[in-house]
């Protein structure tokens, strides 16, 4: 498969044909809505726009957008990426066409990842070396290449699980968990912004149960939804039960997804205590912290990222 990041932008003759937003979106692998947002919010759009005519992008415009896309994917905030993309240089004066050299991750212990692909081993190595820049790069490239669901299932989650095993075996490496978690969350956050998703009429709420700090799977859900154009509301770790109740009453959501990672971390009373709203929401419970019991009607246990996204899609009427 060809990687979007390696995809050369085919040059157009200087005064030659220009492309429509749809054609540029296809060429760069970015949603047309994202291109319109970059134009509206950050002024990175077609340089000439005749009134009444459709926007058309020249080869220079497309090269600028490609720089913007790369910067956003490597974790630079869109407003800053736009400034660098316009200037063609980052604040250190490096050309933004050329990705900045990343130091090789070295050292650190090897994690147990038998038979893992090079990207997975690379991410594990970078995380162990606390090389957060390299973690960013690998995660951003993997999202770009595989999309959120595959990147999470085949690259990010295996490294997280291996780090957890190392911690439980040795009591060491929690700093690595912190560093990798921050990188995963930051890259998924940039990804979500770059997708410029829209909020559905009835909200999708993603929250961790009280006491639960493990929120990354919710970021993965939000990233996969953003890729499909849907903006979810992530309420993050450790949401108190009364706050959850207030949010539900206020928003009357279509979906409430509650994550519980720690074993015995949650009993089902938090679900039973949710305020009644009409139409009734779809309630999803995810994570190994939920007990193996029969859940009430309208409540589903979800075991994978893909299944979560599919169920949310059905609740929203896809
Ligand atoms: C990152 C991490 C942290 C970060 C969290 C940062 C953040 N922003 O989320 C920090 C450093 C804060 C942290 C803290 C702690 N952590 Co921690 N942490 C992890 C780690 C490495 C990944 C967590 C994660 O995202 N898991 C999600 C996926 C990757 O893993 P999984 O749940 O096992 O995946 C299974 C299913 O959930 C499913 N799945 C995978 N992805 C998805 C996605 C979706 C949407 C769905 C529905 C399903 C699904 O498939 C897998 C196979 O069944 C795990 C290791 C692990 N295996 O999870 C430990 C782990 C959860 N932590 C653990 C512990 C003990 C702690 C601490 C108590 C102590 C510590 N290590 O510092 C604290 C307490 C936090 C608290 N009170 O909540 C233990 C829990 C052990 C247990 N079972 O009792 C684990 C399992 C490590 C281990 N092997 O011992 N942690």
mmCIF file of N, CA and C and ligand atoms in Angstrom, residues 152 157 160-161 163-165 167-168 174 177-178 181 185 211-217 221 257 259 261-263 286-288 302-305 308, ligand 1:
data_model
loop_
_atom_site.group_PDB
_atom_site.id
_atom_site.type_symbol
_atom_site.label_atom_id
_atom_site.label_comp_id
_atom_site.label_asym_id
_atom_site.label_seq_id
_atom_site.Cartn_x
_atom_site.Cartn_y
_atom_site.Cartn_z
ATOM 1 N N UNK A 152 -4.532 1.396 15.721
ATOM 2 C CA UNK A 152 -4.695 1.110 17.159
ATOM 3 C C UNK A 152 -4.528 -0.386 17.422
ATOM 4 N N UNK A 157 -1.960 -0.569 20.407
ATOM 5 C CA UNK A 157 -2.409 -1.414 21.526
ATOM 6 C C UNK A 157 -1.378 -2.501 21.873
ATOM 7 N N UNK A 160 1.208 -0.947 24.044
ATOM 8 C CA UNK A 160 0.670 -0.617 25.371
ATOM 9 C C UNK A 160 0.554 -1.874 26.234
ATOM 10 N N UNK A 161 0.026 -2.943 25.630
ATOM 11 C CA UNK A 161 -0.148 -4.187 26.401
ATOM 12 C C UNK A 161 1.219 -4.706 26.854
ATOM 13 N N UNK A 163 3.936 -2.983 27.362
ATOM 14 C CA UNK A 163 4.457 -2.115 28.438
ATOM 15 C C UNK A 163 3.805 -2.474 29.769
ATOM 16 N N UNK A 164 2.487 -2.738 29.714
ATOM 17 C CA UNK A 164 1.767 -3.119 30.932
ATOM 18 C C UNK A 164 2.320 -4.410 31.492
ATOM 19 N N UNK A 165 2.630 -5.351 30.592
ATOM 20 C CA UNK A 165 3.174 -6.634 31.076
ATOM 21 C C UNK A 165 4.535 -6.434 31.712
ATOM 22 N N UNK A 167 5.542 -3.771 33.209
ATOM 23 C CA UNK A 167 5.329 -3.152 34.519
ATOM 24 C C UNK A 167 4.900 -4.200 35.541
ATOM 25 N N UNK A 168 3.964 -5.102 35.122
ATOM 26 C CA UNK A 168 3.471 -6.049 36.128
ATOM 27 C C UNK A 168 4.548 -7.083 36.470
ATOM 28 N N UNK A 174 6.822 2.680 34.412
ATOM 29 C CA UNK A 174 5.595 3.480 34.390
ATOM 30 C C UNK A 174 5.833 4.819 33.684
ATOM 31 N N UNK A 177 5.044 4.318 30.170
ATOM 32 C CA UNK A 177 3.587 4.342 29.938
ATOM 33 C C UNK A 177 3.099 5.787 29.848
ATOM 34 N N UNK A 178 3.623 6.628 30.744
ATOM 35 C CA UNK A 178 3.205 8.037 30.713
ATOM 36 C C UNK A 178 3.610 8.687 29.391
ATOM 37 N N UNK A 181 1.613 7.273 26.455
ATOM 38 C CA UNK A 181 0.202 7.690 26.547
ATOM 39 C C UNK A 181 0.045 9.130 26.069
ATOM 40 N N UNK A 185 -2.204 10.277 22.863
ATOM 41 C CA UNK A 185 -3.322 11.218 23.013
ATOM 42 C C UNK A 185 -3.107 12.469 22.154
ATOM 43 N N UNK A 211 -12.735 7.246 39.163
ATOM 44 C CA UNK A 211 -11.509 6.586 39.624
ATOM 45 C C UNK A 211 -10.650 6.027 38.497
ATOM 46 N N UNK A 212 -11.152 6.065 37.281
ATOM 47 C CA UNK A 212 -10.447 5.423 36.159
ATOM 48 C C UNK A 212 -9.593 6.427 35.401
ATOM 49 N N UNK A 213 -8.263 6.169 35.381
ATOM 50 C CA UNK A 213 -7.342 7.085 34.691
ATOM 51 C C UNK A 213 -7.064 6.667 33.253
ATOM 52 N N UNK A 214 -7.400 5.434 32.897
ATOM 53 C CA UNK A 214 -7.038 4.931 31.561
ATOM 54 C C UNK A 214 -8.067 5.411 30.547
ATOM 55 N N UNK A 215 -7.708 6.460 29.794
ATOM 56 C CA UNK A 215 -8.689 7.069 28.883
ATOM 57 C C UNK A 215 -8.334 6.873 27.419
ATOM 58 N N UNK A 216 -7.161 6.283 27.139
ATOM 59 C CA UNK A 216 -6.709 6.242 25.734
ATOM 60 C C UNK A 216 -7.688 5.550 24.792
ATOM 61 N N UNK A 217 -8.324 4.426 25.201
ATOM 62 C CA UNK A 217 -9.241 3.783 24.260
ATOM 63 C C UNK A 217 -10.365 4.720 23.807
ATOM 64 N N UNK A 221 -11.537 5.720 20.042
ATOM 65 C CA UNK A 221 -12.918 5.740 19.531
ATOM 66 C C UNK A 221 -13.192 7.095 18.872
ATOM 67 N N UNK A 257 -20.759 6.202 26.060
ATOM 68 C CA UNK A 257 -19.815 5.084 26.183
ATOM 69 C C UNK A 257 -18.990 5.285 27.452
ATOM 70 N N UNK A 259 -15.897 3.849 29.845
ATOM 71 C CA UNK A 259 -14.719 2.968 29.843
ATOM 72 C C UNK A 259 -14.315 2.641 31.274
ATOM 73 N N UNK A 261 -11.209 0.300 32.948
ATOM 74 C CA UNK A 261 -10.030 -0.542 32.673
ATOM 75 C C UNK A 261 -9.680 -1.426 33.866
ATOM 76 N N UNK A 262 -9.702 -0.834 35.068
ATOM 77 C CA UNK A 262 -9.200 -1.567 36.236
ATOM 78 C C UNK A 262 -10.199 -2.640 36.659
ATOM 79 N N UNK A 263 -9.690 -3.849 36.936
ATOM 80 C CA UNK A 263 -10.598 -4.926 37.328
ATOM 81 C C UNK A 263 -11.381 -4.533 38.572
ATOM 82 N N UNK A 286 -17.244 -0.424 27.862
ATOM 83 C CA UNK A 286 -16.039 -1.005 27.283
ATOM 84 C C UNK A 286 -14.931 -1.091 28.311
ATOM 85 N N UNK A 287 -14.041 -2.090 28.114
ATOM 86 C CA UNK A 287 -12.874 -2.221 28.985
ATOM 87 C C UNK A 287 -13.003 -3.415 29.901
ATOM 88 N N UNK A 288 -11.829 -3.952 30.342
ATOM 89 C CA UNK A 288 -11.826 -5.164 31.165
ATOM 90 C C UNK A 288 -12.349 -4.956 32.587
ATOM 91 N N UNK A 302 -19.003 -3.754 24.807
ATOM 92 C CA UNK A 302 -18.281 -3.740 23.535
ATOM 93 C C UNK A 302 -16.845 -4.178 23.798
ATOM 94 N N UNK A 303 -16.334 -5.047 22.918
ATOM 95 C CA UNK A 303 -15.044 -5.681 23.204
ATOM 96 C C UNK A 303 -13.916 -5.220 22.302
ATOM 97 N N UNK A 304 -14.253 -4.540 21.215
ATOM 98 C CA UNK A 304 -13.193 -4.071 20.312
ATOM 99 C C UNK A 304 -13.495 -2.646 19.864
ATOM 100 N N UNK A 305 -12.443 -2.000 19.362
ATOM 101 C CA UNK A 305 -12.621 -0.643 18.844
ATOM 102 C C UNK A 305 -13.587 -0.652 17.660
ATOM 103 N N UNK A 308 -17.121 -1.010 18.734
ATOM 104 C CA UNK A 308 -17.629 0.228 19.357
ATOM 105 C C UNK A 308 -18.061 1.220 18.280
HETATM 106 C C1 LIG B 1 -1.231 3.497 29.568
HETATM 107 C C2 LIG B 1 -1.476 2.854 30.914
HETATM 108 C C3 LIG B 1 -1.554 3.673 32.044
HETATM 109 C C4 LIG B 1 -1.517 5.165 31.946
HETATM 110 C C5 LIG B 1 -2.907 5.682 31.487
HETATM 111 C C6 LIG B 1 -2.820 6.983 30.689
HETATM 112 C C7 LIG B 1 -4.054 7.289 29.891
HETATM 113 N N1 LIG B 1 -4.172 8.547 29.513
HETATM 114 O O1 LIG B 1 -4.883 6.452 29.570
HETATM 115 C C8 LIG B 1 -1.155 5.543 33.425
HETATM 116 C C9 LIG B 1 0.352 5.644 33.518
HETATM 117 C C10 LIG B 1 -1.805 6.808 33.964
HETATM 118 C C11 LIG B 1 -1.585 4.296 34.169
HETATM 119 C C12 LIG B 1 -1.807 4.249 35.517
HETATM 120 C C13 LIG B 1 -2.043 3.091 36.227
HETATM 121 N N2 LIG B 1 -2.061 1.850 35.769
HETATM 122 CO CO1 LIG B 1 -2.051 1.458 33.870
HETATM 123 N N3 LIG B 1 -1.794 0.860 32.161
HETATM 124 C C14 LIG B 1 -1.643 1.451 31.020
HETATM 125 C C15 LIG B 1 -1.573 0.440 29.863
HETATM 126 C C16 LIG B 1 -0.120 0.293 29.466
HETATM 127 C C17 LIG B 1 -2.430 0.773 28.647
HETATM 128 C C18 LIG B 1 -3.873 1.154 29.015
HETATM 129 C C19 LIG B 1 -4.781 1.103 27.809
HETATM 130 O O2 LIG B 1 -4.969 2.090 27.122
HETATM 131 N N4 LIG B 1 -5.350 -0.117 27.530
HETATM 132 C C20 LIG B 1 -6.246 -0.386 26.427
HETATM 133 C C21 LIG B 1 -5.749 -1.599 25.592
HETATM 134 C C22 LIG B 1 -4.484 -1.218 24.838
HETATM 135 O O3 LIG B 1 -5.394 -2.665 26.440
HETATM 136 P P1 LIG B 1 -6.448 -3.740 27.018
HETATM 137 O O4 LIG B 1 -7.561 -3.057 27.705
HETATM 138 O O5 LIG B 1 -5.657 -4.744 27.778
HETATM 139 O O6 LIG B 1 -7.042 -4.384 25.660
HETATM 140 C C23 LIG B 1 -7.960 -5.473 25.695
HETATM 141 C C24 LIG B 1 -9.414 -5.037 25.550
HETATM 142 O O7 LIG B 1 -9.709 -3.854 26.267
HETATM 143 C C25 LIG B 1 -9.585 -4.888 24.053
HETATM 144 N N5 LIG B 1 -9.363 -3.554 23.517
HETATM 145 C C26 LIG B 1 -8.190 -3.030 23.151
HETATM 146 N N6 LIG B 1 -8.368 -1.773 22.699
HETATM 147 C C27 LIG B 1 -9.689 -1.503 22.768
HETATM 148 C C28 LIG B 1 -10.405 -0.352 22.421
HETATM 149 C C29 LIG B 1 -11.780 -0.351 22.620
HETATM 150 C C30 LIG B 1 -12.584 0.884 22.300
HETATM 151 C C31 LIG B 1 -12.443 -1.500 23.123
HETATM 152 C C32 LIG B 1 -13.917 -1.479 23.334
HETATM 153 C C33 LIG B 1 -11.701 -2.652 23.451
HETATM 154 C C34 LIG B 1 -10.342 -2.650 23.275
HETATM 155 O O8 LIG B 1 -8.648 -5.755 23.476
HETATM 156 C C35 LIG B 1 -7.678 -6.211 24.409
HETATM 157 C C36 LIG B 1 -7.776 -7.711 24.503
HETATM 158 O O9 LIG B 1 -8.871 -8.137 25.199
HETATM 159 C C37 LIG B 1 -2.159 -0.825 30.563
HETATM 160 C C38 LIG B 1 -1.800 -2.156 29.932
HETATM 161 C C39 LIG B 1 -3.043 -2.792 29.330
HETATM 162 N N7 LIG B 1 -2.987 -4.049 28.954
HETATM 163 O O10 LIG B 1 -4.077 -2.199 29.172
HETATM 164 C C40 LIG B 1 -1.767 -0.616 32.013
HETATM 165 C C41 LIG B 1 -2.666 -1.230 33.110
HETATM 166 C C42 LIG B 1 -4.132 -1.122 32.753
HETATM 167 N N8 LIG B 1 -2.378 -0.373 34.259
HETATM 168 C C43 LIG B 1 -2.328 -1.018 35.344
HETATM 169 C C44 LIG B 1 -2.101 -0.450 36.615
HETATM 170 C C45 LIG B 1 -1.950 -1.423 37.789
HETATM 171 C C46 LIG B 1 -2.032 0.936 36.775
HETATM 172 C C47 LIG B 1 -1.831 1.667 38.092
HETATM 173 C C48 LIG B 1 -2.690 1.166 39.266
HETATM 174 C C49 LIG B 1 -0.401 1.600 38.559
HETATM 175 C C50 LIG B 1 0.578 1.995 37.478
HETATM 176 N N9 LIG B 1 0.949 1.089 36.567
HETATM 177 O O11 LIG B 1 0.967 3.112 37.502
HETATM 178 C C51 LIG B 1 -2.210 3.125 37.739
HETATM 179 C C52 LIG B 1 -3.639 3.396 38.216
HETATM 180 C C53 LIG B 1 -4.537 4.183 37.309
HETATM 181 C C54 LIG B 1 -5.991 4.208 37.684
HETATM 182 N N10 LIG B 1 -6.389 4.282 38.941
HETATM 183 O O12 LIG B 1 -6.821 4.193 36.799
HETATM 184 C C55 LIG B 1 -2.548 -2.515 35.142
HETATM 185 C C56 LIG B 1 -3.877 -3.046 35.625
HETATM 186 C C57 LIG B 1 -3.618 -4.393 36.200
HETATM 187 C C58 LIG B 1 -4.803 -5.128 36.599
HETATM 188 N N11 LIG B 1 -5.415 -5.824 35.658
HETATM 189 O O13 LIG B 1 -5.066 -5.054 37.755
HETATM 190 C C59 LIG B 1 -2.294 -2.670 33.615
HETATM 191 C C60 LIG B 1 -3.130 -3.771 32.927
HETATM 192 C C61 LIG B 1 -0.798 -2.993 33.460
HETATM 193 C C62 LIG B 1 -0.469 -4.431 33.888
HETATM 194 N N12 LIG B 1 -0.328 -5.348 32.961
HETATM 195 O O14 LIG B 1 -0.357 -4.684 35.055
HETATM 196 N N13 LIG B 1 -1.674 3.240 33.325
#
